[in-house]
PDB file of C-alpha atoms in Angstrom:
ATOM      1  CA  MET S   1     -24.857 -29.169  24.162  1.00  0.00           C
ATOM      2  CA  LEU S   2     -22.823 -28.681  27.485  1.00  0.00           C
ATOM      3  CA  GLY S   3     -25.068 -28.364  30.719  1.00  0.00           C
ATOM      4  CA  CYS S   4     -24.224 -27.823  34.187  1.00  0.00           C
ATOM      5  CA  VAL S   5     -25.710 -28.377  37.658  1.00  0.00           C
ATOM      6  CA  VAL S   6     -24.189 -27.908  41.103  1.00  0.00           C
ATOM      7  CA  VAL S   7     -24.574 -30.806  43.828  1.00  0.00           C
ATOM      8  CA  THR S   8     -23.082 -29.983  47.010  1.00  0.00           C
ATOM      9  CA  SER S   9     -19.247 -28.939  46.371  1.00  0.00           C
ATOM     10  CA  ILE S  10     -19.227 -30.582  43.020  1.00  0.00           C
ATOM     11  CA  LEU S  11     -20.062 -29.197  39.639  1.00  0.00           C
ATOM     12  CA  LEU S  12     -21.518 -31.906  37.361  1.00  0.00           C
ATOM     13  CA  THR S  13     -21.007 -31.074  33.722  1.00  0.00           C
ATOM     14  CA  SER S  14     -22.634 -33.246  30.863  1.00  0.00           C
ATOM     15  CA  LYS S  15     -22.226 -33.151  27.104  1.00  0.00           C
ATOM     16  CA  VAL S  16     -25.376 -34.160  25.716  1.00  0.00           C
ATOM     17  CA  SER S  17     -25.985 -35.466  21.888  1.00  0.00           C
ATOM     18  CA  ILE S  18     -28.909 -33.379  20.531  1.00  0.00           C
ATOM     19  CA  SER S  19     -30.026 -35.902  18.238  1.00  0.00           C
ATOM     20  CA  GLN S  20     -30.276 -38.717  21.037  1.00  0.00           C
ATOM     21  CA  VAL S  21     -30.389 -36.755  24.232  1.00  0.00           C
ATOM     22  CA  VAL S  22     -28.245 -39.014  26.084  1.00  0.00           C
ATOM     23  CA  PRO S  23     -24.939 -37.999  27.646  1.00  0.00           C
ATOM     24  CA  VAL S  24     -21.909 -38.418  25.608  1.00  0.00           C
ATOM     25  CA  TRP S  25     -19.738 -37.681  28.806  1.00  0.00           C
ATOM     26  CA  GLU S  26     -20.245 -36.518  32.170  1.00  0.00           C
ATOM     27  CA  THR S  27     -17.394 -35.143  34.720  1.00  0.00           C
ATOM     28  CA  GLY S  28     -17.591 -33.975  38.295  1.00  0.00           C
ATOM     29  CA  ILE S  29     -15.526 -30.810  39.141  1.00  0.00           C
ATOM     30  CA  SER S  30     -14.682 -30.707  42.837  1.00  0.00           C
ATOM     31  CA  ASN S  31     -13.141 -27.497  44.294  1.00  0.00           C
ATOM     32  CA  LEU S  32     -13.435 -27.825  48.068  1.00  0.00           C
ATOM     33  CA  ALA S  33     -16.597 -25.638  48.327  1.00  0.00           C
ATOM     34  CA  ARG S  34     -19.360 -24.496  46.198  1.00  0.00           C
ATOM     35  CA  ILE S  35     -19.052 -23.613  42.651  1.00  0.00           C
ATOM     36  CA  TYR S  36     -21.338 -21.168  41.194  1.00  0.00           C
ATOM     37  CA  PRO S  37     -21.180 -21.397  37.205  1.00  0.00           C
ATOM     38  CA  HIS S  38     -22.214 -18.329  35.201  1.00  0.00           C
ATOM     39  CA  ALA S  39     -21.350 -19.124  31.407  1.00  0.00           C
ATOM     40  CA  ILE S  40     -19.942 -21.705  29.166  1.00  0.00           C
ATOM     41  CA  ALA S  41     -18.106 -21.296  25.890  1.00  0.00           C
ATOM     42  CA  SER S  42     -16.486 -23.823  23.393  1.00  0.00           C
ATOM     43  CA  THR S  43     -12.863 -23.449  22.354  1.00  0.00           C
ATOM     44  CA  PRO S  44     -11.085 -23.796  19.403  1.00  0.00           C
ATOM     45  CA  ASP S  45      -9.570 -27.143  20.395  1.00  0.00           C
ATOM     46  CA  GLY S  46     -12.869 -28.498  20.823  1.00  0.00           C
ATOM     47  CA  GLY S  47     -13.054 -28.545  24.647  1.00  0.00           C
ATOM     48  CA  TRP S  48     -14.995 -26.156  26.892  1.00  0.00           C
ATOM     49  CA  VAL S  49     -14.182 -23.359  29.394  1.00  0.00           C
ATOM     50  CA  ILE S  50     -16.770 -22.767  32.082  1.00  0.00           C
ATOM     51  CA  CYS S  51     -16.664 -19.522  34.257  1.00  0.00           C
ATOM     52  CA  GLY S  52     -18.270 -18.293  37.521  1.00  0.00           C
ATOM     53  CA  SER S  53     -17.301 -17.897  41.183  1.00  0.00           C
ATOM     54  CA  THR S  54     -16.335 -20.009  44.176  1.00  0.00           C
ATOM     55  CA  ASP S  55     -16.341 -19.367  47.911  1.00  0.00           C
ATOM     56  CA  SER S  56     -13.562 -22.134  48.309  1.00  0.00           C
ATOM     57  CA  ALA S  57      -9.999 -21.441  49.977  1.00  0.00           C
ATOM     58  CA  THR S  58     -11.227 -18.277  51.975  1.00  0.00           C
ATOM     59  CA  PRO S  59     -11.940 -18.611  55.462  1.00  0.00           C
ATOM     60  CA  THR S  60     -14.368 -15.617  55.318  1.00  0.00           C
ATOM     61  CA  GLY S  61     -16.401 -17.335  52.276  1.00  0.00           C
ATOM     62  CA  ILE S  62     -15.659 -14.300  49.920  1.00  0.00           C
ATOM     63  CA  GLU S  63     -16.509 -15.209  46.362  1.00  0.00           C
ATOM     64  CA  GLN S  64     -13.562 -15.768  44.152  1.00  0.00           C
ATOM     65  CA  ALA S  65     -13.665 -15.563  40.405  1.00  0.00           C
ATOM     66  CA  TRP S  66     -13.530 -19.113  39.055  1.00  0.00           C
ATOM     67  CA  LEU S  67     -12.459 -20.617  35.600  1.00  0.00           C
ATOM     68  CA  ALA S  68     -12.182 -24.086  34.376  1.00  0.00           C
ATOM     69  CA  LYS S  69     -11.098 -25.770  31.051  1.00  0.00           C
ATOM     70  CA  LEU S  70     -12.319 -29.150  29.891  1.00  0.00           C
ATOM     71  CA  SER S  71     -11.230 -31.206  26.998  1.00  0.00           C
ATOM     72  CA  ASP S  72     -13.468 -32.446  24.358  1.00  0.00           C
ATOM     73  CA  GLU S  73     -13.713 -35.882  26.214  1.00  0.00           C
ATOM     74  CA  GLY S  74     -14.838 -33.748  29.599  1.00  0.00           C
ATOM     75  CA  VAL S  75     -11.587 -34.090  31.358  1.00  0.00           C
ATOM     76  CA  VAL S  76     -10.717 -31.272  33.669  1.00  0.00           C
ATOM     77  CA  GLU S  77      -7.282 -29.641  32.354  1.00  0.00           C
ATOM     78  CA  TRP S  78      -7.000 -26.702  34.540  1.00  0.00           C
ATOM     79  CA  GLN S  79      -8.917 -24.551  37.036  1.00  0.00           C
ATOM     80  CA  ARG S  80      -8.135 -21.096  38.120  1.00  0.00           C
ATOM     81  CA  ARG S  81      -9.327 -18.625  40.867  1.00  0.00           C
ATOM     82  CA  ARG S  82      -8.616 -15.161  41.490  1.00  0.00           C
ATOM     83  CA  SER S  83     -10.114 -12.981  44.326  1.00  0.00           C
ATOM     84  CA  SER S  84      -9.853  -9.231  45.590  1.00  0.00           C
ATOM     85  CA  ALA S  85     -10.170  -8.258  49.259  1.00  0.00           C
ATOM     86  CA  PHE S  86     -14.035  -7.984  48.770  1.00  0.00           C
ATOM     87  CA  GLY S  87     -15.030 -10.822  46.422  1.00  0.00           C
ATOM     88  CA  SER S  88     -15.118 -11.267  42.611  1.00  0.00           C
ATOM     89  CA  THR S  89     -16.987 -13.219  40.096  1.00  0.00           C
ATOM     90  CA  VAL S  90     -16.949 -13.772  36.282  1.00  0.00           C
ATOM     91  CA  PHE S  91     -20.190 -13.621  34.510  1.00  0.00           C
ATOM     92  CA  SER S  92     -19.294 -14.189  30.803  1.00  0.00           C
ATOM     93  CA  ILE S  93     -16.630 -15.704  28.589  1.00  0.00           C
ATOM     94  CA  THR S  94     -15.541 -16.217  24.983  1.00  0.00           C
ATOM     95  CA  ALA S  95     -12.625 -18.127  23.604  1.00  0.00           C
ATOM     96  CA  ASP S  96     -10.460 -18.203  20.345  1.00  0.00           C
ATOM     97  CA  HIS S  97      -7.133 -18.963  19.312  1.00  0.00           C
ATOM     98  CA  ALA S  98      -5.446 -15.969  20.983  1.00  0.00           C
ATOM     99  CA  GLY S  99      -6.976 -17.043  24.501  1.00  0.00           C
ATOM    100  CA  TYR S 100     -10.007 -16.026  26.691  1.00  0.00           C
ATOM    101  CA  LEU S 101     -11.894 -12.765  27.038  1.00  0.00           C
ATOM    102  CA  VAL S 102     -13.837 -12.768  30.372  1.00  0.00           C
ATOM    103  CA  SER S 103     -16.097 -10.158  32.123  1.00  0.00           C
ATOM    104  CA  GLY S 104     -17.216  -9.793  35.690  1.00  0.00           C
ATOM    105  CA  LYS S 105     -16.914  -7.712  38.675  1.00  0.00           C
ATOM    106  CA  GLN S 106     -14.228  -7.130  41.726  1.00  0.00           C
ATOM    107  CA  ALA S 107     -15.750  -5.689  44.751  1.00  0.00           C
TER     108      ALA S 107
END
């Protein structure tokens, strides 16, 4: 099971063993500002992809859609942001061998 919690500007992720309720690994994802996670999906390679929004890298604090890919060991492989003039966010994500399918809103 994978869980997320936001602490200031770092998203803490933790993979927990269901049988022992102890962390298998923990990772902090920094993005220069707040990250608002909305959904997590497992990936075919055993890793995880997280989606949501962030208010980083914009002088006005407009939300940007945000995605991050973690390996099966919790290592951040990549992060992506996308925005519109009035803000955007991603609410759900699914992954398969062909890639990722996301849904959200763009203002």
